[in-house]
Structures are given as C-alpha cells and as structure tokens.
C-alpha cells in the first residue's frame, strides 16, 4: 500500500493506494496548520481504510515548489515515516501534480503557483501519444514574461490562476485557456510515481530535499 502526501499549499491531501485502487483519500483546506492537522488526518484515513502504518510499502510526497511551512511539514513527515517503516520514498514535483489533474487536455498544461514578490512558479507539461512529458522545467517567472515563454494555446491551472486570470488573458490573449478549478488529489501522486515505483527508482530519505526554487525570506533583527 502506498501513502501519498501533498502539503504544498494551503490545501493538503492524503491518499492510501494499493494496486492502483484508492483505498481512502482526503483533501482539505488547512491554511498554515499542516503540522497540527496532518497526522490526525492520516490516522483517520488509516482507520477508514481499515489498515495500519505497517501496511505502507512506499511513501510518495509532493516536494514543491510551494509553501515553505507546508513543504517542511510534508517532507519531514514523509521522510520520518519512510525511515521508521524502512520503506522507499519518492518525491514528485508539486507543479507536476497540479498539471496532472488536467492530463486529459489536448493542450500543453501550465501550472501556476504564487511565488510572492509579484512572481509565479511554473512549468509546462503535456500528454502526447499516451506519454506524459515535461516540456519546460520548474522555474520562477512573471506573468509578463510568460508571453515570451508560451508559443501557443495553453491550459493554465492552479489555485492562484483564478486570481490572475484577467492578467493572463490580457497579456496572452487567446493563448491563455483557464482551467476549471480542481482540488489537487494525493492519489494522483501515486499515479505519477508508478513508473518510478515499478523501476525501483527511489529517492533517499536523507538526501530528498524540498524544491523551493528560491530561499525563504528572512526578517533580520535590528540592532539597537
């Protein structure tokens, strides 16, 4: 049984998956309360699936980019469980997870997260000829700069897209197609991780790190 964990943003998601079947799943708004809510939710999920942690054979975690606090909690929990249970761990890009919710689209999919300071975190993916591919890597940019990065009609998705939809439309015109809002589901993490799981391509708990793309802002103390 695989345990999938996503704490990339203010929304969190957990899923228990076995042989491609979702045994139990929960997605909820937690704000910045990941550290308080994650383990109790996991306990509820295991109870719902009538299972226990000893049945977990692999931990799959969204590794960012995203909320610094959320990623810290999600990664530390996932790594701690993998270490204590002596099971493999696989980290998946949070942007890829966001895009994969729309994998059935014929268009390239551009997930967008708020990176702060007027910038966005994004990448580009597309399913073509039955294969899911990354067309552009995760990076920090701006909506204005996207005009030079997007060459054709593209599907934009993510929680932040609804807040910048008008700006995207104004800058990109008909190239910008706004996806309907969909909650990120941790069960999709298990789908994305399946090829790596089958190939035995795991991450190491000691070296798996969050994909922040930039360093967290630090408020310096003033000297009196």
Short mmCIF file of C-alpha atoms in Angstrom, two decimals:
data_model
loop_
_atom_site.label_atom_id
_atom_site.label_comp_id
_atom_site.label_asym_id
_atom_site.label_seq_id
_atom_site.Cartn_x
_atom_site.Cartn_y
_atom_site.Cartn_z
CA UNK A 1 0.00 0.00 0.00
CA UNK A 2 1.33 3.45 -0.96
CA UNK A 3 0.87 6.53 1.20
CA UNK A 4 0.74 9.80 -0.78
CA UNK A 5 1.21 13.18 0.93
CA UNK A 6 0.71 16.67 -0.50
CA UNK A 7 1.15 19.74 1.71
CA UNK A 8 2.38 22.14 -0.97
CA UNK A 9 -0.17 24.91 -0.44
CA UNK A 10 -2.98 25.95 1.91
CA UNK A 11 -4.80 22.83 0.67
CA UNK A 12 -3.50 19.46 1.86
CA UNK A 13 -4.23 15.96 0.61
CA UNK A 14 -3.53 12.39 1.74
CA UNK A 15 -4.25 9.13 -0.05
CA UNK A 16 -3.81 5.41 0.53
CA UNK A 17 -3.46 3.50 -2.74
CA UNK A 18 -2.97 -0.20 -3.44
CA UNK A 19 -2.59 -1.79 -6.89
CA UNK A 20 -3.91 1.39 -8.49
CA UNK A 21 -7.03 1.41 -6.33
CA UNK A 22 -7.70 4.32 -3.96
CA UNK A 23 -8.48 2.84 -0.54
CA UNK A 24 -9.04 6.20 1.18
CA UNK A 25 -8.39 9.84 0.36
CA UNK A 26 -8.86 13.23 1.99
CA UNK A 27 -8.32 16.75 0.65
CA UNK A 28 -8.95 19.77 2.85
CA UNK A 29 -8.12 23.44 3.44
CA UNK A 30 -5.67 23.70 6.32
CA UNK A 31 -4.15 27.17 5.92
CA UNK A 32 -0.82 27.06 7.74
CA UNK A 33 -1.93 24.32 10.16
CA UNK A 34 -0.18 21.44 8.38
CA UNK A 35 1.85 20.48 11.46
CA UNK A 36 -1.29 20.28 13.61
CA UNK A 37 -3.65 18.55 11.19
CA UNK A 38 -1.55 16.15 9.09
CA UNK A 39 -1.02 13.22 11.47
CA UNK A 40 -4.59 13.22 12.91
CA UNK A 41 -5.92 13.19 9.33
CA UNK A 42 -3.60 10.30 8.49
CA UNK A 43 -4.90 8.36 11.50
CA UNK A 44 -8.48 8.94 10.30
CA UNK A 45 -7.55 7.79 6.80
CA UNK A 46 -5.92 4.58 8.04
CA UNK A 47 -9.00 3.88 10.14
CA UNK A 48 -11.24 4.47 7.12
CA UNK A 49 -9.14 2.05 5.06
CA UNK A 50 -9.15 -0.45 7.95
CA UNK A 51 -5.38 -0.56 7.75
CA UNK A 52 -2.28 0.47 9.69
CA UNK A 53 1.08 2.10 9.06
CA UNK A 54 2.75 -1.32 8.91
CA UNK A 55 0.89 -1.93 5.63
CA UNK A 56 2.59 1.06 3.96
CA UNK A 57 5.15 -0.17 1.40
CA UNK A 58 6.14 3.20 -0.10
CA UNK A 59 5.74 6.88 0.78
CA UNK A 60 5.15 9.35 -2.06
CA UNK A 61 5.38 13.06 -1.33
CA UNK A 62 4.90 16.33 -3.22
CA UNK A 63 8.29 18.01 -2.85
CA UNK A 64 7.49 21.54 -4.03
CA UNK A 65 7.62 24.25 -5.01
CA UNK A 66 5.03 25.64 -2.64
CA UNK A 67 4.52 26.90 0.90
CA UNK A 68 7.78 26.82 2.87
CA UNK A 69 5.96 25.72 6.04
CA UNK A 70 3.76 23.20 4.24
CA UNK A 71 6.66 21.59 2.39
CA UNK A 72 8.75 21.39 5.56
CA UNK A 73 5.97 19.56 7.39
CA UNK A 74 5.10 17.25 4.49
CA UNK A 75 8.70 16.31 3.67
CA UNK A 76 9.74 15.78 7.29
CA UNK A 77 6.66 13.62 7.93
CA UNK A 78 7.20 11.57 4.76
CA UNK A 79 10.91 11.09 5.41
CA UNK A 80 10.30 10.20 9.05
CA UNK A 81 7.72 7.58 8.11
CA UNK A 82 9.90 6.11 5.35
CA UNK A 83 12.85 5.86 7.74
CA UNK A 84 10.90 4.36 10.64
CA UNK A 85 8.95 1.92 8.46
CA UNK A 86 12.06 1.08 6.40
CA UNK A 87 10.21 1.64 3.13
CA UNK A 88 11.21 3.58 -0.02
CA UNK A 89 10.26 7.20 -0.65
CA UNK A 90 9.56 9.03 -3.93
CA UNK A 91 9.38 12.82 -4.30
CA UNK A 92 7.23 14.34 -7.07
CA UNK A 93 7.10 17.97 -8.22
CA UNK A 94 4.06 19.79 -6.83
CA UNK A 95 3.71 21.66 -10.13
CA UNK A 96 3.63 18.35 -11.99
CA UNK A 97 0.93 17.09 -9.62
CA UNK A 98 -1.11 20.25 -10.26
CA UNK A 99 -0.76 19.86 -14.03
CA UNK A 100 -1.56 16.14 -13.94
CA UNK A 101 -5.08 16.89 -12.73
CA UNK A 102 -5.64 18.11 -16.32
CA UNK A 103 -3.62 15.44 -18.14
CA UNK A 104 -6.58 14.61 -20.38
CA UNK A 105 -6.34 18.04 -22.04
CA UNK A 106 -5.09 18.12 -25.63
CA UNK A 107 -3.31 21.39 -24.82
CA UNK A 108 0.00 21.89 -23.02
CA UNK A 109 -0.71 22.40 -19.31
CA UNK A 110 0.93 25.26 -17.38
CA UNK A 111 0.50 25.02 -13.58
CA UNK A 112 0.92 28.29 -11.70
CA UNK A 113 1.74 28.83 -8.01
CA UNK A 114 2.11 32.17 -6.27
CA UNK A 115 5.83 32.69 -5.60
CA UNK A 116 5.38 36.06 -3.88
CA UNK A 117 7.10 39.35 -4.75
CA UNK A 118 4.94 39.62 -7.88
CA UNK A 119 6.37 36.38 -9.29
CA UNK A 120 5.00 32.92 -10.09
CA UNK A 121 6.38 29.39 -10.02
CA UNK A 122 5.51 27.44 -13.13
CA UNK A 123 6.48 24.68 -15.58
CA UNK A 124 4.94 23.12 -18.70
CA UNK A 125 3.63 19.59 -19.30
CA UNK A 126 1.65 17.71 -21.93
CA UNK A 127 0.33 14.23 -22.54
CA UNK A 128 1.08 13.30 -26.13
CA UNK A 129 0.90 9.91 -27.83
CA UNK A 130 -0.10 8.43 -24.48
CA UNK A 131 3.03 9.72 -22.74
CA UNK A 132 3.12 12.38 -20.03
CA UNK A 133 6.04 14.72 -20.64
CA UNK A 134 7.66 17.77 -19.13
CA UNK A 135 8.13 20.45 -21.79
CA UNK A 136 9.68 23.13 -19.55
CA UNK A 137 11.28 22.74 -16.10
CA UNK A 138 10.08 24.31 -12.86
CA UNK A 139 11.17 27.94 -12.65
CA UNK A 140 10.32 31.36 -11.26
CA UNK A 141 8.98 33.97 -13.70
CA UNK A 142 6.30 36.66 -14.04
CA UNK A 143 3.00 36.83 -15.90
CA UNK A 144 4.50 39.50 -18.17
CA UNK A 145 7.44 37.25 -19.04
CA UNK A 146 5.15 34.32 -19.89
CA UNK A 147 4.31 35.96 -23.21
CA UNK A 148 7.80 35.08 -24.40
CA UNK A 149 7.63 31.54 -22.99
CA UNK A 150 4.22 30.42 -24.26
CA UNK A 151 4.09 29.90 -28.02
CA UNK A 152 0.57 28.55 -28.49
CA UNK A 153 -2.77 27.95 -26.81
CA UNK A 154 -2.08 26.64 -23.30
CA UNK A 155 -4.20 25.48 -20.36
CA UNK A 156 -3.38 27.35 -17.13
CA UNK A 157 -4.25 25.70 -13.81
CA UNK A 158 -3.69 26.05 -10.08
CA UNK A 159 -5.29 27.72 -7.06
CA UNK A 160 -3.60 31.03 -7.91
CA UNK A 161 -4.82 31.13 -11.53
CA UNK A 162 -8.30 32.39 -10.60
CA UNK A 163 -6.69 35.47 -9.03
CA UNK A 164 -4.60 36.32 -12.09
CA UNK A 165 -6.94 35.08 -14.84
CA UNK A 166 -7.69 38.56 -16.16
CA UNK A 167 -4.00 39.44 -16.22
CA UNK A 168 -3.18 36.22 -18.09
CA UNK A 169 -5.93 36.89 -20.63
CA UNK A 170 -4.79 40.50 -21.09
CA UNK A 171 -1.16 39.50 -21.61
CA UNK A 172 -1.57 36.28 -23.59
CA UNK A 173 -4.93 36.79 -25.28
CA UNK A 174 -6.35 33.64 -26.87
CA UNK A 175 -3.24 31.65 -25.94
CA UNK A 176 -4.45 31.59 -22.32
CA UNK A 177 -7.13 28.99 -21.58
CA UNK A 178 -8.15 29.00 -17.90
CA UNK A 179 -8.78 25.53 -16.46
CA UNK A 180 -11.76 24.91 -14.17
CA UNK A 181 -10.74 24.78 -10.52
CA UNK A 182 -9.96 21.27 -9.29
CA UNK A 183 -8.59 20.24 -5.89
CA UNK A 184 -5.21 18.53 -6.03
CA UNK A 185 -5.69 14.88 -5.12
CA UNK A 186 -2.87 12.96 -3.50
CA UNK A 187 -3.99 9.79 -5.29
CA UNK A 188 -2.63 11.38 -8.48
CA UNK A 189 0.79 11.40 -6.81
CA UNK A 190 0.61 7.61 -6.71
CA UNK A 191 -0.24 7.56 -10.44
CA UNK A 192 2.72 9.80 -11.26
CA UNK A 193 5.06 7.73 -9.10
CA UNK A 194 4.00 4.36 -10.56
CA UNK A 195 6.70 4.19 -13.30
CA UNK A 196 9.42 5.01 -10.77
CA UNK A 197 7.96 2.56 -8.28
CA UNK A 198 7.97 -0.23 -10.87
CA UNK A 199 11.53 0.64 -11.91
CA UNK A 200 12.77 0.79 -8.32
CA UNK A 201 13.79 4.42 -8.88
CA UNK A 202 13.53 5.74 -5.33
CA UNK A 203 14.81 8.82 -3.53
CA UNK A 204 16.91 8.57 -0.38
CA UNK A 205 15.23 9.90 2.78
CA UNK A 206 18.46 11.58 3.88
CA UNK A 207 19.02 13.48 0.62
CA UNK A 208 15.47 14.22 -0.61
CA UNK A 209 15.01 17.98 -0.30
CA UNK A 210 12.12 20.39 -0.92
CA UNK A 211 12.09 22.11 -4.31
CA UNK A 212 11.82 25.71 -3.16
CA UNK A 213 13.19 27.47 -6.31
CA UNK A 214 14.13 30.38 -4.04
CA UNK A 215 15.30 30.84 -0.48
CA UNK A 216 12.74 31.78 2.17
CA UNK A 217 12.56 35.44 3.12
CA UNK A 218 14.30 36.10 6.43
CA UNK A 219 13.49 39.06 8.61
CA UNK A 220 16.70 40.37 10.11
CA UNK A 221 16.72 41.63 13.66
CA UNK A 222 17.54 45.28 14.06
CA UNK A 223 20.46 46.19 16.30
CA UNK A 224 19.62 48.81 18.88
#
